[in-house]
Amino acid sequence: DGGITQSPKYLFRKEGQNVTLSCEQNLNHDAMYWYRQDPGQGLRLIYYSQIVNDFQKGDIAEGYSVSREKKESFPLTVTSAQKNPTAFYLCATTEGLRTDTQYFGPGTRLTVL
Amino acid sequence: SQKIEQNSEALNIQEGKTATLTCNYTNYSPAYLQWYRQDPGRGPVFLLLIRENEKEKRKERLKVTFDTTLKQSLFHITASQPADSATYLCALGTMDSNYQLIWGAGTKLIIKP
């Protein structure tokens, strides 16, 4: 898990609620990513950011929002518009946007009640 | 359609034998392919990267091959140990996706003592 922390480890959401997942890194990496992992599927990219105050949508951004106010932090908000949010969420970093190796946090498991 | 495929069935191997995992892709122009290890409830950990102009890469008991004609990568663990039991993910980096990784769903490897 290296220098990437995600919190909380487990999160429960009620219908209609927005929830925010935290991702913090001390690797001094420029790029940060949010993925969603579902059973039997590959990781799917939600959002990514290569510099502070800039981020781009990934393949499944609908119902999610992010911010990048500090280099170390890239929180993900799962909004009520995301109809099927139950999944394992992973935050990752790379030194640069096109740098090869991705470093992952320990993940947050989100469950809708 | 563009796909990354890994064997969805768990692979059971006797301790001491060589485990071989397969990653197939279609309709991509690869730049490189990566292999990661993921333990239950944790984030993936980078193992090896092989570029499109390389045939083979080794790291200790691990070996990766990359055949761009067959559109396939093989991941080998020699002298396998129960501690090697985990899910192994392959991820393709390609210009087609602006170098954002395309992930396979992973293959669960079980090494029996």
Coordinates of C-alpha atoms in Angstrom, one line a residue:
Chain A
D1 CA 0.0 0.0 0.0
G2 CA 3.0 2.3 0.3
G3 CA 2.4 5.9 0.9
I4 CA -1.2 6.0 -0.1
T5 CA -4.0 6.0 2.5
Q6 CA -7.7 5.6 1.9
S7 CA -10.4 6.1 4.4
P8 CA -12.7 4.7 5.5
K9 CA -12.0 1.1 4.9
Y10 CA -15.7 0.3 4.9
L11 CA -18.6 2.7 4.1
F12 CA -22.3 2.3 4.1
R13 CA -24.6 4.6 2.2
K14 CA -28.3 5.0 2.4
E15 CA -30.4 5.8 -0.6
G16 CA -30.2 9.4 -1.7
Q17 CA -27.0 10.1 0.3
N18 CA -23.8 11.6 -1.0
V19 CA -20.6 10.1 0.5
T20 CA -17.0 11.1 0.1
L21 CA -14.0 8.7 0.0
S22 CA -10.7 10.0 1.0
C23 CA -7.3 9.4 -0.7
E24 CA -4.1 10.9 0.5
Q25 CA -0.5 10.2 -0.8
N26 CA 2.9 11.2 0.5
L27 CA 4.8 9.8 -2.6
N28 CA 5.0 13.3 -4.2
H29 CA 3.4 11.8 -7.3
D30 CA 1.8 14.1 -9.8
A31 CA -1.0 11.9 -11.1
M32 CA -3.8 10.3 -9.1
Y33 CA -6.6 8.0 -10.2
W34 CA -9.9 6.5 -8.9
Y35 CA -10.9 3.1 -10.0
R36 CA -14.0 1.0 -9.3
Q37 CA -13.6 -2.8 -9.0
D38 CA -16.6 -5.2 -9.3
P39 CA -16.5 -9.0 -9.1
G40 CA -15.6 -10.6 -12.4
Q41 CA -14.7 -7.3 -14.0
G42 CA -11.5 -5.4 -14.6
L43 CA -10.7 -2.1 -12.9
R44 CA -12.7 0.7 -14.4
L45 CA -11.4 4.3 -14.4
I46 CA -13.7 6.9 -12.8
Y47 CA -11.6 10.1 -12.8
Y48 CA -7.9 11.0 -13.0
S49 CA -5.8 14.1 -12.3
Q50 CA -2.4 15.0 -13.4
I51 CA -2.0 18.3 -11.6
V52 CA -3.6 20.3 -8.9
N53 CA -7.0 21.9 -9.9
D54 CA -7.2 19.8 -13.0
F55 CA -8.9 16.4 -13.5
Q56 CA -10.5 14.4 -16.4
K57 CA -13.4 12.0 -16.6
G58 CA -12.6 8.3 -17.1
D59 CA -14.8 5.7 -18.6
I60 CA -17.5 5.7 -15.8
A61 CA -17.6 9.2 -14.4
E62 CA -21.4 9.6 -14.3
G63 CA -22.6 9.9 -10.7
Y64 CA -19.2 10.7 -9.3
S65 CA -17.3 13.9 -8.6
V66 CA -13.7 14.7 -7.6
S67 CA -11.5 17.6 -6.5
R68 CA -7.8 18.2 -6.5
E69 CA -7.1 21.2 -4.3
K70 CA -3.8 19.8 -3.0
K71 CA -1.2 17.6 -4.7
E72 CA -1.5 15.1 -1.8
S73 CA -5.3 14.7 -1.8
F74 CA -7.8 13.4 -4.4
P75 CA -11.2 12.8 -2.7
L76 CA -14.0 11.1 -4.6
T77 CA -17.7 11.9 -3.9
V78 CA -20.3 9.2 -4.8
T79 CA -23.5 11.1 -5.4
S80 CA -27.1 10.0 -5.2
A81 CA -27.0 10.0 -9.0
Q82 CA -24.9 6.9 -9.0
K83 CA -27.5 4.2 -9.0
N84 CA -25.3 1.2 -8.3
P85 CA -22.5 2.4 -6.1
T86 CA -21.8 -0.9 -4.2
A87 CA -18.2 -1.7 -5.2
F88 CA -14.6 -1.7 -4.0
Y89 CA -13.0 1.7 -4.8
L90 CA -9.3 2.0 -5.3
C91 CA -7.1 5.1 -5.4
A92 CA -3.8 5.0 -7.3
T93 CA -0.9 7.3 -8.2
T94 CA 1.8 7.5 -10.8
E95 CA 4.8 9.7 -10.9
G96 CA 3.5 11.3 -14.1
L97 CA 0.5 10.9 -16.2
R98 CA 2.1 8.4 -18.6
T99 CA 4.5 6.8 -16.1
D100 CA 4.2 3.1 -16.1
T101 CA 3.8 1.8 -12.6
Q102 CA 0.7 2.4 -10.6
Y103 CA 0.8 2.5 -6.8
F104 CA -2.5 1.6 -5.1
G105 CA -4.1 2.4 -1.8
P106 CA -5.8 -0.3 0.4
G107 CA -9.2 0.5 -1.0
T108 CA -12.6 1.4 0.4
R109 CA -15.6 -1.0 0.2
L110 CA -18.8 0.9 -0.3
T111 CA -22.1 -0.8 0.4
V112 CA -25.6 0.6 -0.3
L113 CA -28.1 -0.2 2.5
Chain B
S1 CA -15.0 -4.8 -29.4
Q2 CA -11.8 -4.1 -27.5
K3 CA -11.2 -6.6 -24.7
I4 CA -8.6 -7.9 -22.2
E5 CA -9.3 -11.4 -21.2
Q6 CA -7.9 -13.5 -18.3
N7 CA -9.1 -17.0 -17.3
S8 CA -12.0 -16.5 -15.0
E9 CA -11.7 -19.9 -13.4
A10 CA -9.3 -20.3 -10.5
L11 CA -6.0 -22.1 -11.2
N12 CA -5.0 -24.8 -8.8
I13 CA -1.3 -25.7 -8.8
Q14 CA 0.7 -28.0 -6.6
E15 CA 3.4 -26.4 -4.5
G16 CA 6.8 -26.5 -6.3
K17 CA 5.3 -26.6 -9.8
T18 CA 5.2 -23.8 -12.3
A19 CA 2.0 -21.7 -12.5
T20 CA 1.2 -20.2 -15.9
L21 CA -1.4 -17.5 -16.3
T22 CA -2.7 -16.1 -19.6
C23 CA -3.7 -12.6 -20.7
N24 CA -5.2 -12.1 -24.1
Y25 CA -6.3 -8.9 -25.8
T26 CA -8.0 -7.9 -29.0
N27 CA -8.0 -4.8 -31.2
Y28 CA -5.4 -2.8 -29.3
S29 CA -2.1 -1.5 -30.4
P30 CA -0.1 -2.2 -27.2
A31 CA 2.7 -0.1 -25.9
Y32 CA 3.3 -2.2 -22.8
L33 CA 1.6 -4.8 -20.6
Q34 CA 1.8 -5.0 -16.8
W35 CA 1.1 -7.7 -14.2
Y36 CA -0.1 -7.0 -10.7
R37 CA -0.8 -9.1 -7.7
Q38 CA -4.0 -8.5 -5.6
D39 CA -4.7 -10.1 -2.2
P40 CA -8.3 -10.2 -0.9
G41 CA -9.5 -6.9 0.3
R42 CA -6.4 -5.0 -0.7
G43 CA -5.1 -2.9 -3.5
P44 CA -3.1 -4.4 -6.4
V45 CA 0.7 -4.4 -6.2
F46 CA 2.9 -4.0 -9.3
L47 CA 5.0 -7.0 -10.3
L48 CA 6.4 -6.7 -13.8
L49 CA 6.1 -4.6 -17.0
I50 CA 7.0 -5.8 -20.5
R51 CA 7.1 -3.5 -23.5
E52 CA 5.8 -4.3 -27.0
N53 CA 9.2 -4.7 -28.4
E54 CA 10.3 -7.1 -25.7
K55 CA 9.7 -10.9 -25.8
E56 CA 10.5 -11.8 -22.2
K57 CA 11.1 -10.3 -18.8
R58 CA 12.3 -12.0 -15.6
K59 CA 12.3 -11.1 -11.9
E60 CA 13.4 -13.7 -9.4
R61 CA 10.8 -16.6 -9.8
L62 CA 8.6 -14.6 -12.1
K63 CA 8.7 -14.6 -15.9
V64 CA 6.5 -12.7 -18.4
T65 CA 6.3 -13.2 -22.1
F66 CA 4.6 -10.9 -24.7
D67 CA 3.6 -12.1 -28.1
T68 CA 2.1 -9.2 -30.1
T69 CA 1.3 -11.5 -33.0
L70 CA -0.8 -13.8 -30.9
K71 CA -2.0 -10.8 -28.8
Q72 CA -1.1 -12.7 -25.6
S73 CA 1.0 -12.4 -22.5
L74 CA 2.0 -15.4 -20.3
F75 CA 2.9 -14.9 -16.6
H76 CA 4.9 -17.7 -15.0
I77 CA 5.7 -18.4 -11.4
T78 CA 8.3 -21.1 -11.0
A79 CA 8.8 -23.2 -7.8
S80 CA 5.4 -21.9 -6.7
Q81 CA 4.7 -21.6 -2.9
P82 CA 1.4 -21.3 -1.0
A83 CA 2.3 -17.6 -0.3
D84 CA 2.0 -17.0 -4.1
S85 CA -1.8 -17.7 -3.8
A86 CA -3.5 -14.5 -4.9
T87 CA -5.4 -12.9 -7.8
Y88 CA -3.2 -11.8 -10.6
L89 CA -4.3 -8.9 -12.9
C90 CA -2.9 -7.9 -16.3
A91 CA -3.2 -4.4 -17.6
L92 CA -2.5 -3.1 -21.1
G93 CA -1.1 0.4 -21.8
T94 CA -2.0 1.5 -25.3
M95 CA -2.0 4.7 -27.4
D96 CA -5.6 3.9 -28.2
S97 CA -6.6 4.8 -24.7
N98 CA -4.0 7.6 -24.3
Y99 CA -1.9 5.2 -22.2
Q100 CA -4.6 4.8 -19.5
L101 CA -4.4 1.1 -18.5
I102 CA -7.0 -1.4 -19.7
W103 CA -7.5 -4.0 -17.0
G104 CA -8.3 -7.7 -17.1
A105 CA -10.6 -9.1 -14.5
G106 CA -7.8 -11.3 -13.0
T107 CA -7.2 -14.9 -12.4
K108 CA -7.2 -16.4 -8.9
L109 CA -4.2 -18.7 -8.3
I110 CA -4.3 -21.3 -5.5
I111 CA -1.1 -23.1 -4.6
K112 CA -1.7 -26.2 -2.7
P113 CA 0.9 -27.5 -0.2

